[in-house]
Amino acid sequence: MPRLHSTIRRRLSSTTTASPAPPSCSWSPHAAFAAATERARAGTLSPEDAHHLFDELLRQTAPVSERSLNGFLAALARAPDSAACRDGPALAIALFNRVRREEAGLQVARPTIFTYGVLMNSCCRALRSDLGLAFFGLLLRTGLKTNEIVGSTLLKCLCYAKRTDDAVNLLLHRMSEIGCVPNAFSYSIVLKSLCDDRRSQQALDLLQKVRKEGGACSLNVVAYTTVIHGFFKEGEIGKACDLFHEMAQQGVVPNVFTYNSIIDPLCKARVMDKAELFLRQMVHNGVQPDEVIYTSMIHGYSSLGQWKEASKLLRKMTSQGLIPNIITWNSFVASLCKHGRTKEAAHIFDSMTTKGHKPNIVTYGALLHGYASQGCFADMINLFNSMVDSGIVADSYVFNILIDAYAKHGMMDEAMLILTQMQEQGVSPDVFTYSTLIAAFCRMGRLADAMDKFSQMIYIGVEPNTVVYHSLIQGCCTHGNLGKAKELAYEMMDRDIPRPNIVFFSSIINSLCKEGRVLDAHDIFNLVVEIGETPNVITFNSLIDGYCLVGKMEKASRVLDAMVSVGIQPDVITYTTLIDGYLKKGRIVDGLSLFREMSHQKVKPTTVTYNIILDGLFRAGQTVAGKKMFKEMIESETTVSISTYRIILGGLCRNNCADEAIILFHKLCANNVKFDIAILNTMINAMYKVRKIEEAKDLFAAIPASGLVPNAATYGVMINNLLKEGSLEEADSMFSSMEKSGCAPSSRLVNDIIRTLLEKGEIVKAGNYMSKVDGKSISLEASTTSLLLSLFSGKGKYREQINLLPAKYQFFDGVSFVA
């Protein structure tokens, strides 16, 4: 035992030695506690060492002073968690209780009010506010006089115990009973607790009550900042800003923490104009922004994609001697990558390293994710290798980024190589790793590989989640293995994982129907019913749409009957889909019959419904019925859209009612109806058709004034009509204007021009347009080639003028060498 005591004494005699000495006349309680206090602050004092110190204390006759004991307990209470001591506050309480329990007597001075304050505070730090309140009860029994510090600590204990209302009552009505006068610190404790409970309005009421009543206590900047921060946490931006202005009116000067409480939430809410306003006010008032505020501003601008402003603030921050921390850099890099600006992110990353800032795994992860999102695999792998070379060990998050990048692009061999490397480095794949691989295999139809990975993850103890099962079931449904899909759905239920709902299956059914795989979709529909899910109106509508798309109207009608038989009321989408299907098949009577049924079922047709019927009627040549339906649409007060006008005007023109279309067009113009360029193209062509040539030209010239821009179709209408009229020079000029405006002529238009010019005998002009044929975007159509052969062959009308064509179109012995 003597050797053990000698060791303990050496460990506690200084900050570099160990525990207390054995009983000795030279042992100094003051020196031993001073050394132990320093070790507590440094985080190197273990609970064993502390108890050895008290063993020694209780064997000595020399007492430890109040100051030494209180200083030691306070150091323990404030000590950060460390490898030596995980819970300093709890240790402080245990040591005090030991002194009381073992009745240290003269070896320890009687606890003072400060001792109890330290212990109560220790209880709060140890999350044992109940013990803090018990210590306060013990304090009252000692007869010691309390002070403001103990009173504030008592309030803290009540707040930590979620007894904020009791704390408010004590603060306002009972502090005098325990001999305390509340101060600004007392109020700040209670205000913070109210705000933490999302009761910021009550905190504001308390603050304003104190301000109005006046008295000895004057609330400080901390109290106002606390409530402002509380309002922002609750999303009450207006109230927070109002309180800030009220604070200034009361003569309370905001500090950097106040501005941070305002600027940071404004940036997170992306209200950068207000954040900028507070930043400028802050600087104007002589408060220097710190790293936290600049980081908030940079992140706010970055999240909005306003990179110039973010970069400007970064430069300003460094120019003021503030060094951006890793959080600032990471925020900027991550935001750039999130918005697809990976090159700029890489530049910021490089500037970090050149300025001596070492990127961490978060920085690398952000940039790797940026490269992965854009498919920059070479840059991604180079960065990964650079990370490894710099000594940063990749974790599952980093490996998952690489695997996900390759898997999303179907590069499964590369993804599997990364998985192998991941396992070789001792990093275990997680559920995200497997879900990524399984989803990719399912998308590619490699169900066997997907099931192999599924079995592997279960074998190594990784529990599959909803995402994994959904990928497998969707893959099985999409690629025809409905038996396995059913088995997986029941397996989910056995594992207490909610099976896929009707929304999930409806999405698959809808996708298959859009691809024309309506029979596969119907099989999945039957599976849904078999596993106990109830199809909804969306499911039925998707199936009806699928049958309509492939023209199987009888089957679509039977799905409607099944829908009604299970008590699901068809909606406007159901009827509109079926009507569209009937009209596209030319079954006008069936479509109109279903339309009339809608009113009997109290289903109101929409603009889309009317547009489908109008388009079907006009395409079927039933102009009178179309005009009657349009009148009915207006009388029903259904919104008439631009698409409706396009259908009506175009339908009238197609059915040789151009004059009527022009009259309607002028009426609509008088009513300030706004048209799109497609309608104007239709009307220009109609005006030419009825020989209202000048009116057509005026309408073309007025297009820019209506806020529209002529497109390729507009120029095509003008050029073709000018050529028909024989206005060849005007047509050439219009074609030049088209090219200058940036509208690329279509292959069809160039062929139309060439044929028209050849038929008019304009060989040279036709040759000029033929030189525009490049075999890529513009090629000669069969009809154009046929016309060339007929005109320039041995017996052709223009055989003698063949030399006027471009060389590659000149004929010899009736044979054409067309490049």
JSON list of C-alpha atoms in Angstrom, two decimals, residues 709-781:
[
{"chain": "A", "resi": 709, "resn": "VAL", "atom": "CA", "xyz": [-41.78, 36.70, -82.64]},
{"chain": "A", "resi": 710, "resn": "PRO", "atom": "CA", "xyz": [-42.23, 35.06, -86.06]},
{"chain": "A", "resi": 711, "resn": "ASN", "atom": "CA", "xyz": [-41.08, 31.43, -86.05]},
{"chain": "A", "resi": 712, "resn": "ALA", "atom": "CA", "xyz": [-40.00, 29.13, -88.87]},
{"chain": "A", "resi": 713, "resn": "ALA", "atom": "CA", "xyz": [-43.63, 28.22, -89.59]},
{"chain": "A", "resi": 714, "resn": "THR", "atom": "CA", "xyz": [-44.55, 31.93, -89.92]},
{"chain": "A", "resi": 715, "resn": "TYR", "atom": "CA", "xyz": [-41.82, 32.54, -92.49]},
{"chain": "A", "resi": 716, "resn": "GLY", "atom": "CA", "xyz": [-42.79, 29.32, -94.28]},
{"chain": "A", "resi": 717, "resn": "VAL", "atom": "CA", "xyz": [-46.42, 30.49, -94.65]},
{"chain": "A", "resi": 718, "resn": "MET", "atom": "CA", "xyz": [-45.29, 33.86, -96.02]},
{"chain": "A", "resi": 719, "resn": "ILE", "atom": "CA", "xyz": [-42.69, 32.44, -98.42]},
{"chain": "A", "resi": 720, "resn": "ASN", "atom": "CA", "xyz": [-44.98, 29.74, -99.88]},
{"chain": "A", "resi": 721, "resn": "ASN", "atom": "CA", "xyz": [-47.80, 32.21, -100.42]},
{"chain": "A", "resi": 722, "resn": "LEU", "atom": "CA", "xyz": [-45.48, 34.82, -101.96]},
{"chain": "A", "resi": 723, "resn": "LEU", "atom": "CA", "xyz": [-44.17, 32.19, -104.37]},
{"chain": "A", "resi": 724, "resn": "LYS", "atom": "CA", "xyz": [-47.72, 31.16, -105.32]},
{"chain": "A", "resi": 725, "resn": "GLU", "atom": "CA", "xyz": [-48.48, 34.82, -105.99]},
{"chain": "A", "resi": 726, "resn": "GLY", "atom": "CA", "xyz": [-45.40, 35.06, -108.18]},
{"chain": "A", "resi": 727, "resn": "SER", "atom": "CA", "xyz": [-43.65, 37.53, -105.85]},
{"chain": "A", "resi": 728, "resn": "LEU", "atom": "CA", "xyz": [-40.30, 35.80, -106.21]},
{"chain": "A", "resi": 729, "resn": "GLU", "atom": "CA", "xyz": [-38.15, 38.72, -105.09]},
{"chain": "A", "resi": 730, "resn": "GLU", "atom": "CA", "xyz": [-40.28, 39.24, -101.99]},
{"chain": "A", "resi": 731, "resn": "ALA", "atom": "CA", "xyz": [-40.02, 35.53, -101.25]},
{"chain": "A", "resi": 732, "resn": "ASP", "atom": "CA", "xyz": [-36.20, 35.68, -101.53]},
{"chain": "A", "resi": 733, "resn": "SER", "atom": "CA", "xyz": [-36.15, 38.72, -99.24]},
{"chain": "A", "resi": 734, "resn": "MET", "atom": "CA", "xyz": [-38.39, 36.94, -96.73]},
{"chain": "A", "resi": 735, "resn": "PHE", "atom": "CA", "xyz": [-36.08, 33.90, -96.77]},
{"chain": "A", "resi": 736, "resn": "SER", "atom": "CA", "xyz": [-33.07, 36.15, -96.05]},
{"chain": "A", "resi": 737, "resn": "SER", "atom": "CA", "xyz": [-34.95, 37.80, -93.19]},
{"chain": "A", "resi": 738, "resn": "MET", "atom": "CA", "xyz": [-35.71, 34.37, -91.81]},
{"chain": "A", "resi": 739, "resn": "GLU", "atom": "CA", "xyz": [-32.04, 33.37, -91.80]},
{"chain": "A", "resi": 740, "resn": "LYS", "atom": "CA", "xyz": [-30.96, 36.69, -90.25]},
{"chain": "A", "resi": 741, "resn": "SER", "atom": "CA", "xyz": [-33.50, 36.29, -87.44]},
{"chain": "A", "resi": 742, "resn": "GLY", "atom": "CA", "xyz": [-31.87, 32.99, -86.45]},
{"chain": "A", "resi": 743, "resn": "CYS", "atom": "CA", "xyz": [-34.76, 30.77, -87.65]},
{"chain": "A", "resi": 744, "resn": "ALA", "atom": "CA", "xyz": [-33.32, 27.73, -89.38]},
{"chain": "A", "resi": 745, "resn": "PRO", "atom": "CA", "xyz": [-35.36, 26.77, -92.46]},
{"chain": "A", "resi": 746, "resn": "SER", "atom": "CA", "xyz": [-36.80, 23.28, -92.35]},
{"chain": "A", "resi": 747, "resn": "SER", "atom": "CA", "xyz": [-36.02, 20.65, -94.95]},
{"chain": "A", "resi": 748, "resn": "ARG", "atom": "CA", "xyz": [-39.69, 20.65, -95.92]},
{"chain": "A", "resi": 749, "resn": "LEU", "atom": "CA", "xyz": [-39.72, 24.40, -96.59]},
{"chain": "A", "resi": 750, "resn": "VAL", "atom": "CA", "xyz": [-36.60, 24.29, -98.78]},
{"chain": "A", "resi": 751, "resn": "ASN", "atom": "CA", "xyz": [-38.08, 21.41, -100.80]},
{"chain": "A", "resi": 752, "resn": "ASP", "atom": "CA", "xyz": [-41.37, 23.31, -101.21]},
{"chain": "A", "resi": 753, "resn": "ILE", "atom": "CA", "xyz": [-39.45, 26.35, -102.50]},
{"chain": "A", "resi": 754, "resn": "ILE", "atom": "CA", "xyz": [-37.34, 24.28, -104.91]},
{"chain": "A", "resi": 755, "resn": "ARG", "atom": "CA", "xyz": [-40.38, 22.50, -106.40]},
{"chain": "A", "resi": 756, "resn": "THR", "atom": "CA", "xyz": [-42.37, 25.74, -106.76]},
{"chain": "A", "resi": 757, "resn": "LEU", "atom": "CA", "xyz": [-39.47, 27.51, -108.49]},
{"chain": "A", "resi": 758, "resn": "LEU", "atom": "CA", "xyz": [-38.83, 24.54, -110.82]},
{"chain": "A", "resi": 759, "resn": "GLU", "atom": "CA", "xyz": [-42.49, 24.36, -111.76]},
{"chain": "A", "resi": 760, "resn": "LYS", "atom": "CA", "xyz": [-42.38, 28.09, -112.57]},
{"chain": "A", "resi": 761, "resn": "GLY", "atom": "CA", "xyz": [-39.24, 27.60, -114.70]},
{"chain": "A", "resi": 762, "resn": "GLU", "atom": "CA", "xyz": [-37.03, 29.61, -112.33]},
{"chain": "A", "resi": 763, "resn": "ILE", "atom": "CA", "xyz": [-34.07, 27.25, -112.77]},
{"chain": "A", "resi": 764, "resn": "VAL", "atom": "CA", "xyz": [-31.34, 29.60, -111.50]},
{"chain": "A", "resi": 765, "resn": "LYS", "atom": "CA", "xyz": [-33.29, 30.53, -108.36]},
{"chain": "A", "resi": 766, "resn": "ALA", "atom": "CA", "xyz": [-34.13, 26.88, -107.75]},
{"chain": "A", "resi": 767, "resn": "GLY", "atom": "CA", "xyz": [-30.44, 26.05, -108.10]},
{"chain": "A", "resi": 768, "resn": "ASN", "atom": "CA", "xyz": [-29.58, 28.63, -105.45]},
{"chain": "A", "resi": 769, "resn": "TYR", "atom": "CA", "xyz": [-31.88, 26.89, -102.95]},
{"chain": "A", "resi": 770, "resn": "MET", "atom": "CA", "xyz": [-30.62, 23.46, -104.02]},
{"chain": "A", "resi": 771, "resn": "SER", "atom": "CA", "xyz": [-27.14, 24.55, -102.96]},
{"chain": "A", "resi": 772, "resn": "LYS", "atom": "CA", "xyz": [-28.50, 24.76, -99.39]},
{"chain": "A", "resi": 773, "resn": "VAL", "atom": "CA", "xyz": [-29.14, 21.02, -99.36]},
{"chain": "A", "resi": 774, "resn": "ASP", "atom": "CA", "xyz": [-26.43, 19.51, -97.14]},
{"chain": "A", "resi": 775, "resn": "GLY", "atom": "CA", "xyz": [-27.75, 15.99, -96.70]},
{"chain": "A", "resi": 776, "resn": "LYS", "atom": "CA", "xyz": [-27.94, 16.51, -92.95]},
{"chain": "A", "resi": 777, "resn": "SER", "atom": "CA", "xyz": [-30.47, 19.02, -91.69]},
{"chain": "A", "resi": 778, "resn": "ILE", "atom": "CA", "xyz": [-31.79, 19.56, -95.22]},
{"chain": "A", "resi": 779, "resn": "SER", "atom": "CA", "xyz": [-32.19, 16.72, -97.72]},
{"chain": "A", "resi": 780, "resn": "LEU", "atom": "CA", "xyz": [-34.00, 16.36, -101.02]},
{"chain": "A", "resi": 781, "resn": "GLU", "atom": "CA", "xyz": [-37.39, 14.69, -100.66]}
]
